[in-house]
Amino acid sequence: MSTLKAVRGTRDLLPPETELWNKVEATARRVFARYNFGEIRTPLFEDTSLFARGVGEETDIVSKEMYTWEDRARAQSEKPQSLTLRPENTAGVVRAYIEHKLGETGMLQKLYYIGPQFRRERPQKGRYRQFWQIGAEVIGPASAGSESPLRDAEVLEMLAAFLHELGIRDAKLSINSVGSASDRPRYVAALREALQDKAPQMCVDCQRRAETNPLRVLDCKVPEDQPIIDALPKIADYLDEESKAHFAAVCAALDACGVAYEVNPRLVRGLDYYTRTTFEFSHGGLGAQNALLGGGRYDGLSEAIGGPKAPGIGFAMGEDRLILTLQAQASEAASTLADAYVAPLGEGMNAAALRLAHELRGAGLKIELGDGSFRLKKSFEMGNKLARKIILFGEDELASGMLTVKDFASGEQVKVARGEIAHFLGA
Ligand code: ATP
Ligand code: MG
């Protein structure tokens, strides 16, 4: 008998890795609680039509990635129901919002979820068939302020705070506005027209998208298509005054609270009920699957699945990708960079520098030691390759007991007393 294994695209999470998963989830709960979000748990499977309507028939998810089956009918008269393992959680949350009449409270609902999602995709690093998402939605009647650009900015500021608190460095935020259901058709028409000439020179997927859903051409990753796409009309030129003002207000609020971002005119979501702000946090360390999370506004979603008008904004983070990023950062820190590079300034300093290195290593720090024959420039070059900080150790330093420490990442240079240095380096 062949041995049974976890199904392709699924995997077991074992200790000690599960500790990291728990840490990520605990951090999310802690940070989201500060913004007064509450947890929602929706079923792992739903009626298939929820996703057909709430995610969209034309999306990759619905057209080719769902695990769908017909449930056995209980009575002969009953029609078998088509069910689907949830490929994402926003549709389920909005269904619950409608079903439990949460809009009737007149208040904004701020809900977060943590749980597995299922998509039949080609498995690769950072892409699985069962994966985990941590996501949140802010949804409610317009009278509760659900359309306000401040909600968008608040969600983005919360995400920046979460990534910071989790210790993920160098995540990049891209944002865009895709306009409203009223101004987008003009853009789609312009895109369609521009693509009439261009599509035949593009990949087969783009040729199809140019017909079915031109906005999705902007998502194409094929290198040869990129110059063509860059020359296509930009959505920013088609936004109406209201959408422009909304986007400007989101950007201004982000500026005011110091959240860094880049406007990426190609960041779109292809469906009519996605409106205005779209965003993505990406991380260079992830390789091809570089999106840590994605989200945006969906002012028309509730109506698309039969509910009342309930504008909203939300996001979903790939928990698997957060974990991969944290692991990559940890192994980078463990395997390469030392805490500090001790640079003796002159050969006469070698013995004293060795003594300092000895003390710091004794305090548990990872230390690289240079050589007094190196010129200052060479010490900096070597130190920058080997360590996070450089400690300059010369006659003056020896005499005064104050050492000069420079941080390579921030460029910051400070004087630290010799007795304080181990503590300063994090021992
Ligand atoms: P991608 O372009 O990577 O396929 P997507 O647009 O399909 O992403 P969303 O539906 O917006 O992704 O989901 C939000 C996040 O969930 C993604 O940014 C990613 O981090 C994560 N994610 C999506 N699909 C997978 C998967 N198959 N395996 C692991 N994580 C995933
Ligand atoms: Mg995808």
Coordinates of C-alpha atoms and ligand atoms in Angstrom, one line a residue:
M1 CA 0.0 0.0 0.0
S2 CA 1.3 3.4 -0.8
T3 CA 1.8 5.7 2.2
L4 CA -0.7 8.5 2.6
K5 CA 0.5 12.1 2.5
A6 CA -1.1 15.5 3.1
V7 CA -2.9 16.5 -0.1
R8 CA -0.9 18.5 -2.7
G9 CA -1.0 22.2 -1.7
T10 CA -1.8 21.4 2.0
R11 CA 0.6 20.9 4.8
D12 CA 1.0 20.2 8.5
L13 CA 2.2 23.0 10.8
L14 CA 4.3 21.5 13.5
P15 CA 6.0 22.9 16.6
P16 CA 8.1 24.9 17.0
E17 CA 6.8 26.7 13.9
T18 CA 3.3 26.8 15.3
E19 CA 4.7 29.1 18.1
L20 CA 5.4 31.6 15.4
W21 CA 1.8 31.3 14.0
N22 CA 0.5 31.9 17.5
K23 CA 2.7 34.9 17.9
V24 CA 1.4 36.4 14.6
E25 CA -2.2 35.8 15.5
A26 CA -1.7 37.1 19.1
T27 CA -0.1 40.3 17.6
A28 CA -3.1 40.7 15.2
R29 CA -5.6 40.3 18.0
R30 CA -3.7 42.8 20.2
V31 CA -3.3 45.5 17.6
F32 CA -6.8 45.1 16.2
A33 CA -8.3 45.4 19.7
R34 CA -6.7 48.8 20.1
Y35 CA -8.8 49.9 17.1
N36 CA -11.9 48.3 18.7
F37 CA -12.3 45.5 16.1
G38 CA -14.2 42.4 17.3
E39 CA -13.7 38.8 16.0
I40 CA -16.1 37.1 13.6
R41 CA -16.0 33.4 12.7
T42 CA -17.9 32.4 9.6
P43 CA -18.4 28.8 8.2
L44 CA -15.7 27.2 6.2
F45 CA -18.2 26.5 3.4
E46 CA -21.0 28.5 1.9
D47 CA -23.5 28.4 -0.9
T48 CA -21.5 28.6 -4.1
S49 CA -23.6 31.5 -5.4
L50 CA -22.3 33.7 -2.5
F51 CA -18.8 33.7 -4.1
A52 CA -20.1 33.8 -7.7
R53 CA -21.9 37.1 -6.8
G54 CA -19.6 38.4 -4.0
V55 CA -16.2 37.7 -5.5
G56 CA -17.3 37.8 -9.2
E57 CA -17.7 35.2 -11.9
E58 CA -14.9 36.7 -14.0
T59 CA -12.2 36.5 -11.3
D60 CA -9.6 33.7 -11.3
I61 CA -10.9 32.6 -7.9
V62 CA -14.4 31.9 -9.1
S63 CA -13.6 30.9 -12.7
K64 CA -11.0 28.3 -11.9
E65 CA -9.8 28.1 -8.2
M66 CA -12.8 27.0 -6.1
Y67 CA -13.4 23.7 -4.4
T68 CA -17.1 23.2 -5.3
W69 CA -19.4 20.1 -4.9
E70 CA -23.0 19.2 -4.9
D71 CA -24.3 18.4 -1.5
R72 CA -26.5 15.2 -1.4
A73 CA -30.2 16.1 -1.4
R74 CA -31.9 14.9 1.8
A75 CA -35.3 14.3 0.2
Q76 CA -36.1 13.4 -3.4
S77 CA -38.0 16.6 -3.8
E78 CA -35.0 18.7 -2.7
K79 CA -32.6 20.0 -5.2
P80 CA -29.0 19.3 -4.3
Q81 CA -27.2 22.5 -3.1
S82 CA -24.0 23.6 -4.6
L83 CA -21.5 24.3 -1.9
T84 CA -17.9 25.7 -1.9
L85 CA -15.0 25.8 0.5
R86 CA -14.5 29.5 1.1
P87 CA -11.7 30.9 -1.1
E88 CA -11.7 34.2 0.8
N89 CA -13.6 35.6 3.8
T90 CA -15.0 39.0 2.8
A91 CA -18.1 37.6 1.1
G92 CA -18.8 35.5 4.2
V93 CA -18.5 38.4 6.5
V94 CA -20.8 40.6 4.3
R95 CA -23.3 37.8 4.1
A96 CA -23.3 37.6 7.9
Y97 CA -23.6 41.4 8.2
I98 CA -26.8 41.2 6.0
E99 CA -28.1 38.0 7.7
H100 CA -27.8 39.4 11.2
K101 CA -29.0 42.8 10.2
L102 CA -25.9 44.4 11.7
G103 CA -26.6 47.5 9.6
E104 CA -29.7 48.2 11.7
T105 CA -27.6 49.1 14.7
G106 CA -26.7 52.3 12.7
M107 CA -23.1 51.8 13.8
L108 CA -20.0 50.9 11.9
Q109 CA -19.1 47.2 12.2
K110 CA -15.4 46.5 12.7
L111 CA -14.8 42.8 12.3
Y112 CA -11.7 40.7 11.9
Y113 CA -11.2 37.0 11.2
I114 CA -8.4 34.5 11.3
G115 CA -8.7 31.2 9.4
P116 CA -8.0 28.9 6.5
Q117 CA -9.1 29.6 2.9
F118 CA -9.1 27.2 0.0
R119 CA -8.1 27.8 -3.6
R120 CA -7.1 25.2 -6.3
E121 CA -3.9 26.9 -7.5
R122 CA -0.5 25.7 -8.6
P123 CA 1.3 25.2 -5.3
Q124 CA 4.7 27.0 -4.9
K125 CA 6.5 28.9 -2.3
G126 CA 4.0 31.2 -0.6
R127 CA 1.1 29.7 -2.6
Y128 CA -0.9 26.8 -1.2
R129 CA -4.3 25.2 -1.7
Q130 CA -5.2 25.6 2.0
F131 CA -3.7 28.8 3.3
W132 CA -4.5 31.2 6.2
Q133 CA -5.7 34.7 6.1
I134 CA -6.0 37.3 8.8
G135 CA -8.4 40.0 7.6
A136 CA -10.7 42.7 8.7
E137 CA -13.7 44.7 7.4
V138 CA -15.1 48.0 8.3
I139 CA -18.7 48.2 7.1
G140 CA -21.9 50.0 7.8
P141 CA -24.5 52.5 6.7
A142 CA -23.1 55.6 5.0
S143 CA -24.7 57.6 7.9
A144 CA -22.2 56.0 10.2
G145 CA -19.3 57.4 8.2
S146 CA -18.4 54.2 6.3
E147 CA -17.5 56.1 3.2
S148 CA -15.2 58.5 4.9
P149 CA -11.6 58.5 3.6
L150 CA -10.6 58.6 7.2
R151 CA -11.7 54.9 7.5
D152 CA -9.3 54.0 4.6
A153 CA -6.4 55.8 6.3
E154 CA -7.2 54.3 9.7
V155 CA -7.2 50.8 8.2
L156 CA -3.8 51.4 6.5
E157 CA -2.4 53.0 9.6
M158 CA -3.5 49.9 11.6
L159 CA -1.8 47.6 9.1
A160 CA 1.4 49.6 9.3
A161 CA 1.3 49.4 13.1
F162 CA 0.6 45.7 12.9
L163 CA 3.6 45.0 10.6
H164 CA 5.8 47.2 12.8
E165 CA 4.8 45.4 16.0
L166 CA 5.3 42.0 14.4
G167 CA 8.8 43.1 13.4
I168 CA 8.4 42.9 9.6
R169 CA 10.8 45.4 8.1
D170 CA 10.7 46.9 4.7
A171 CA 7.1 46.1 3.7
K172 CA 6.1 48.5 0.9
L173 CA 2.6 50.0 0.7
S174 CA 1.2 50.7 -2.7
I175 CA -2.2 52.5 -3.1
N176 CA -4.5 53.6 -5.9
S177 CA -8.0 54.6 -6.6
V178 CA -10.2 52.8 -9.1
G179 CA -12.9 55.4 -8.9
S180 CA -16.6 54.7 -8.5
A181 CA -19.2 52.7 -10.4
S182 CA -20.0 55.9 -12.3
D183 CA -16.6 57.0 -13.5
R184 CA -15.0 53.6 -14.1
P185 CA -17.0 52.7 -17.2
R186 CA -15.4 55.6 -19.0
Y187 CA -11.9 54.3 -18.1
V188 CA -12.8 50.8 -19.1
A189 CA -14.1 52.1 -22.5
A190 CA -10.8 54.0 -23.1
L191 CA -8.8 50.9 -22.1
R192 CA -10.8 48.7 -24.4
E193 CA -10.2 51.1 -27.2
A194 CA -6.4 51.3 -26.6
L195 CA -6.3 47.5 -26.4
Q196 CA -7.8 47.0 -29.8
D197 CA -4.5 47.7 -31.4
K198 CA -2.3 46.4 -28.6
A199 CA -3.8 43.2 -27.5
P200 CA -2.7 41.1 -30.5
Q201 CA 0.9 41.8 -29.5
M202 CA 0.3 40.7 -25.9
C203 CA 0.2 37.3 -24.1
V204 CA -2.8 35.0 -24.6
D205 CA -4.3 35.8 -21.2
C206 CA -4.2 39.5 -22.0
Q207 CA -5.9 38.9 -25.4
R208 CA -8.7 37.2 -23.5
R209 CA -8.8 39.8 -20.7
A210 CA -9.0 42.6 -23.3
E211 CA -12.3 41.1 -24.3
T212 CA -13.8 39.9 -21.0
N213 CA -12.4 42.3 -18.4
P214 CA -9.8 44.9 -19.6
L215 CA -9.0 46.1 -16.1
R216 CA -7.3 42.8 -15.4
V217 CA -4.7 43.4 -18.2
L218 CA -3.1 45.8 -15.7
D219 CA -2.4 42.7 -13.4
C220 CA -0.3 40.9 -16.1
K221 CA 3.1 39.8 -15.0
V222 CA 4.5 38.8 -18.4
P223 CA 7.8 40.9 -18.9
E224 CA 7.2 41.5 -22.6
D225 CA 3.8 43.0 -21.9
Q226 CA 5.0 45.6 -19.4
P227 CA 6.0 48.4 -21.8
I228 CA 2.7 48.1 -23.6
I229 CA 0.8 48.2 -20.3
D230 CA 2.8 51.2 -19.0
A231 CA 1.7 53.1 -22.1
L232 CA -2.0 52.4 -21.6
P233 CA -4.4 55.1 -20.3
K234 CA -4.2 55.7 -16.6
I235 CA -7.2 55.5 -14.3
A236 CA -6.2 58.7 -12.4
D237 CA -7.1 60.7 -15.6
Y238 CA -10.6 59.4 -15.5
L239 CA -11.6 59.8 -11.9
D240 CA -14.5 62.2 -11.3
E241 CA -14.1 65.1 -8.8
E242 CA -15.6 63.2 -5.9
S243 CA -13.3 60.2 -6.4
K244 CA -10.3 62.5 -6.8
A245 CA -11.1 64.3 -3.6
H246 CA -11.6 61.1 -1.7
F247 CA -8.3 59.7 -2.8
A248 CA -6.5 63.0 -2.0
A249 CA -8.0 62.9 1.5
V250 CA -6.8 59.3 2.0
C251 CA -3.3 60.4 0.9
A252 CA -3.3 63.5 3.1
A253 CA -4.4 61.5 6.2
L254 CA -1.6 59.0 5.6
D255 CA 0.9 61.8 5.2
A256 CA -0.4 63.3 8.5
C257 CA 0.2 60.1 10.4
G258 CA 3.5 59.3 8.8
V259 CA 2.5 56.1 6.9
A260 CA 4.8 55.8 3.8
Y261 CA 3.2 54.8 0.5
E262 CA 3.6 54.8 -3.2
V263 CA 0.8 55.4 -5.7
N264 CA 0.7 52.6 -8.2
P265 CA -1.7 53.4 -11.0
R266 CA -1.8 49.8 -12.0
L267 CA -3.2 48.5 -8.8
V268 CA -6.8 47.6 -9.6
R269 CA -9.6 45.3 -8.7
G270 CA -11.6 44.2 -11.7
L271 CA -15.1 44.3 -10.3
D272 CA -17.8 47.0 -10.2
Y273 CA -18.4 46.8 -6.5
Y274 CA -14.8 47.5 -5.7
T275 CA -14.6 51.3 -5.5
R276 CA -12.0 54.0 -4.8
T277 CA -9.1 52.9 -2.7
T278 CA -7.2 49.8 -3.5
F279 CA -3.9 48.8 -1.7
E280 CA -1.3 46.2 -1.3
F281 CA 1.6 45.6 1.1
S282 CA 4.4 43.7 -0.6
H283 CA 7.8 42.4 0.6
G284 CA 10.9 41.9 -1.5
G285 CA 12.0 38.9 0.5
L286 CA 9.1 36.8 -0.8
G287 CA 10.2 36.4 -4.4
A288 CA 7.5 35.9 -7.0
Q289 CA 4.6 35.7 -4.5
N290 CA 5.5 39.1 -3.0
A291 CA 2.0 40.3 -1.9
L292 CA 1.8 40.2 1.9
L293 CA -1.8 41.5 1.8
G294 CA -4.3 43.1 -0.4
G295 CA -7.4 45.1 0.2
G296 CA -9.7 48.0 -0.8
R297 CA -13.0 49.6 -0.7
Y298 CA -16.1 47.7 -1.8
D299 CA -19.0 50.2 -1.5
G300 CA -21.3 48.1 -3.8
L301 CA -20.6 44.6 -2.4
S302 CA -23.5 44.3 0.1
E303 CA -26.0 45.3 -2.7
A304 CA -24.3 42.8 -5.1
I305 CA -25.2 39.9 -2.7
G306 CA -28.8 41.2 -2.0
G307 CA -28.2 43.4 1.1
P308 CA -28.8 47.0 1.9
K309 CA -26.4 49.7 0.8
A310 CA -23.4 49.2 3.1
P311 CA -20.1 50.8 2.0
G312 CA -17.0 49.2 3.4
I313 CA -13.3 48.7 3.3
G314 CA -11.2 45.7 4.2
F315 CA -8.1 43.7 3.7
A316 CA -6.8 40.1 3.8
M317 CA -3.2 39.2 4.8
G318 CA -1.6 36.0 3.8
E319 CA -0.6 34.5 7.1
D320 CA 1.6 31.9 5.4
R321 CA 3.5 34.8 3.7
L322 CA 3.9 36.7 7.0
I323 CA 5.5 33.6 8.5
L324 CA 7.8 33.2 5.5
T325 CA 8.9 36.8 5.8
L326 CA 9.6 36.5 9.6
Q327 CA 11.5 33.2 9.1
A328 CA 13.6 34.8 6.3
Q329 CA 14.4 37.8 8.5
A330 CA 15.3 35.6 11.4
S331 CA 17.6 33.4 9.4
E332 CA 19.2 36.4 7.8
A333 CA 19.9 37.9 11.2
A334 CA 21.1 34.5 12.5
S335 CA 23.3 33.5 9.7
T336 CA 24.9 36.6 8.4
L337 CA 25.0 39.9 10.2
A338 CA 26.9 40.3 13.4
D339 CA 25.6 42.7 16.0
A340 CA 28.7 44.9 15.6
Y341 CA 32.1 45.2 13.8
V342 CA 34.8 46.4 16.1
A343 CA 37.3 48.6 14.1
P344 CA 40.6 49.3 15.7
L345 CA 42.0 52.6 14.4
G346 CA 45.7 51.9 14.1
E347 CA 47.7 48.7 14.8
G348 CA 48.5 49.9 18.3
M349 CA 44.8 49.5 19.1
N350 CA 44.6 45.8 18.1
A351 CA 45.1 44.3 21.5
A352 CA 42.6 46.7 23.2
A353 CA 40.1 46.1 20.5
L354 CA 40.4 42.3 20.9
R355 CA 39.8 42.8 24.6
L356 CA 36.6 44.8 23.8
A357 CA 35.4 42.1 21.3
H358 CA 36.1 39.4 24.0
E359 CA 34.0 41.2 26.5
L360 CA 31.1 41.8 24.1
R361 CA 31.1 38.2 23.0
G362 CA 31.1 37.2 26.6
A363 CA 27.9 39.2 26.9
G364 CA 26.4 37.0 24.2
L365 CA 26.8 39.4 21.3
K366 CA 27.9 38.3 17.8
I367 CA 31.0 40.4 17.0
E368 CA 33.3 40.8 14.1
L369 CA 36.8 42.2 14.7
G370 CA 38.7 44.2 12.0
D371 CA 42.4 45.0 12.0
G372 CA 44.3 48.2 12.8
S373 CA 46.1 48.1 9.5
F374 CA 42.8 48.8 7.7
R375 CA 42.1 52.3 6.6
L376 CA 38.9 53.8 7.9
K377 CA 37.2 53.5 4.5
K378 CA 38.0 49.8 4.4
S379 CA 36.8 49.2 7.9
F380 CA 33.5 50.8 7.0
E381 CA 33.1 48.7 3.9
M382 CA 33.9 45.5 5.7
G383 CA 31.8 46.4 8.6
N384 CA 28.8 47.2 6.4
K385 CA 29.0 43.7 4.8
L386 CA 29.4 41.8 8.1
A387 CA 27.5 43.7 10.8
R388 CA 24.6 46.0 11.6
K389 CA 26.8 48.5 13.5
I390 CA 30.4 49.5 13.6
I391 CA 32.3 50.5 16.7
L392 CA 35.3 52.8 16.2
F393 CA 38.1 52.1 18.6
G394 CA 41.1 54.6 18.5
E395 CA 43.4 56.5 20.9
D396 CA 40.8 59.1 21.7
E397 CA 38.2 56.5 22.5
L398 CA 40.6 54.5 24.7
A399 CA 41.5 57.7 26.6
S400 CA 38.0 59.1 27.0
G401 CA 36.2 55.8 27.4
M402 CA 33.5 57.0 24.9
L403 CA 33.2 54.9 21.8
T404 CA 31.7 56.0 18.5
V405 CA 29.0 53.6 17.2
K406 CA 27.4 53.9 13.8
D407 CA 24.3 52.1 12.7
F408 CA 24.6 51.1 9.0
A409 CA 20.8 50.9 8.4
S410 CA 19.8 54.3 9.8
G411 CA 23.2 56.1 9.3
E412 CA 22.9 57.3 12.9
Q413 CA 26.1 57.8 14.8
V414 CA 26.3 58.1 18.6
K415 CA 28.9 58.1 21.4
V416 CA 28.4 55.4 23.9
A417 CA 30.4 54.8 27.2
R418 CA 32.5 51.7 27.1
G419 CA 30.7 50.2 30.1
E420 CA 27.3 50.7 28.4
I421 CA 28.2 49.3 25.0
A422 CA 27.0 45.7 25.5
H423 CA 23.7 46.9 26.8
F424 CA 23.5 49.4 23.9
L425 CA 24.0 46.6 21.4
G426 CA 21.1 44.7 22.9
A427 CA 22.8 42.3 25.3
Ligands
ATP1 P1 -1.9 36.7 -5.6 O1 -1.7 37.8 -6.6 O2 -0.6 36.5 -4.8 O3 -2.5 35.5 -6.2 P2 -4.5 37.5 -4.7 O4 -4.8 38.8 -5.4 O5 -5.1 36.3 -5.3 O6 -2.9 37.3 -4.5 P3 -6.1 38.1 -2.4 O7 -7.3 37.4 -2.9 O8 -6.2 39.6 -2.4 O9 -4.8 37.7 -3.2 O10 -5.7 37.6 -1.0 C1 -5.0 38.4 0.0 C2 -3.7 37.8 0.4 O11 -3.9 36.4 0.7 C3 -2.6 37.8 -0.7 O12 -2.0 39.1 -0.7 C4 -1.7 36.7 -0.2 O13 -0.8 37.2 0.8 C5 -2.6 35.7 0.4 N1 -2.9 34.6 -0.6 C6 -3.7 34.6 -1.7 N2 -3.7 33.4 -2.3 C7 -2.8 32.6 -1.5 C8 -2.4 31.3 -1.6 N3 -2.9 30.5 -2.6 N4 -1.5 30.8 -0.7 C9 -1.0 31.6 0.3 N5 -1.4 32.9 0.4 C10 -2.3 33.4 -0.5
MG2 MG -4.5 34.8 -6.6

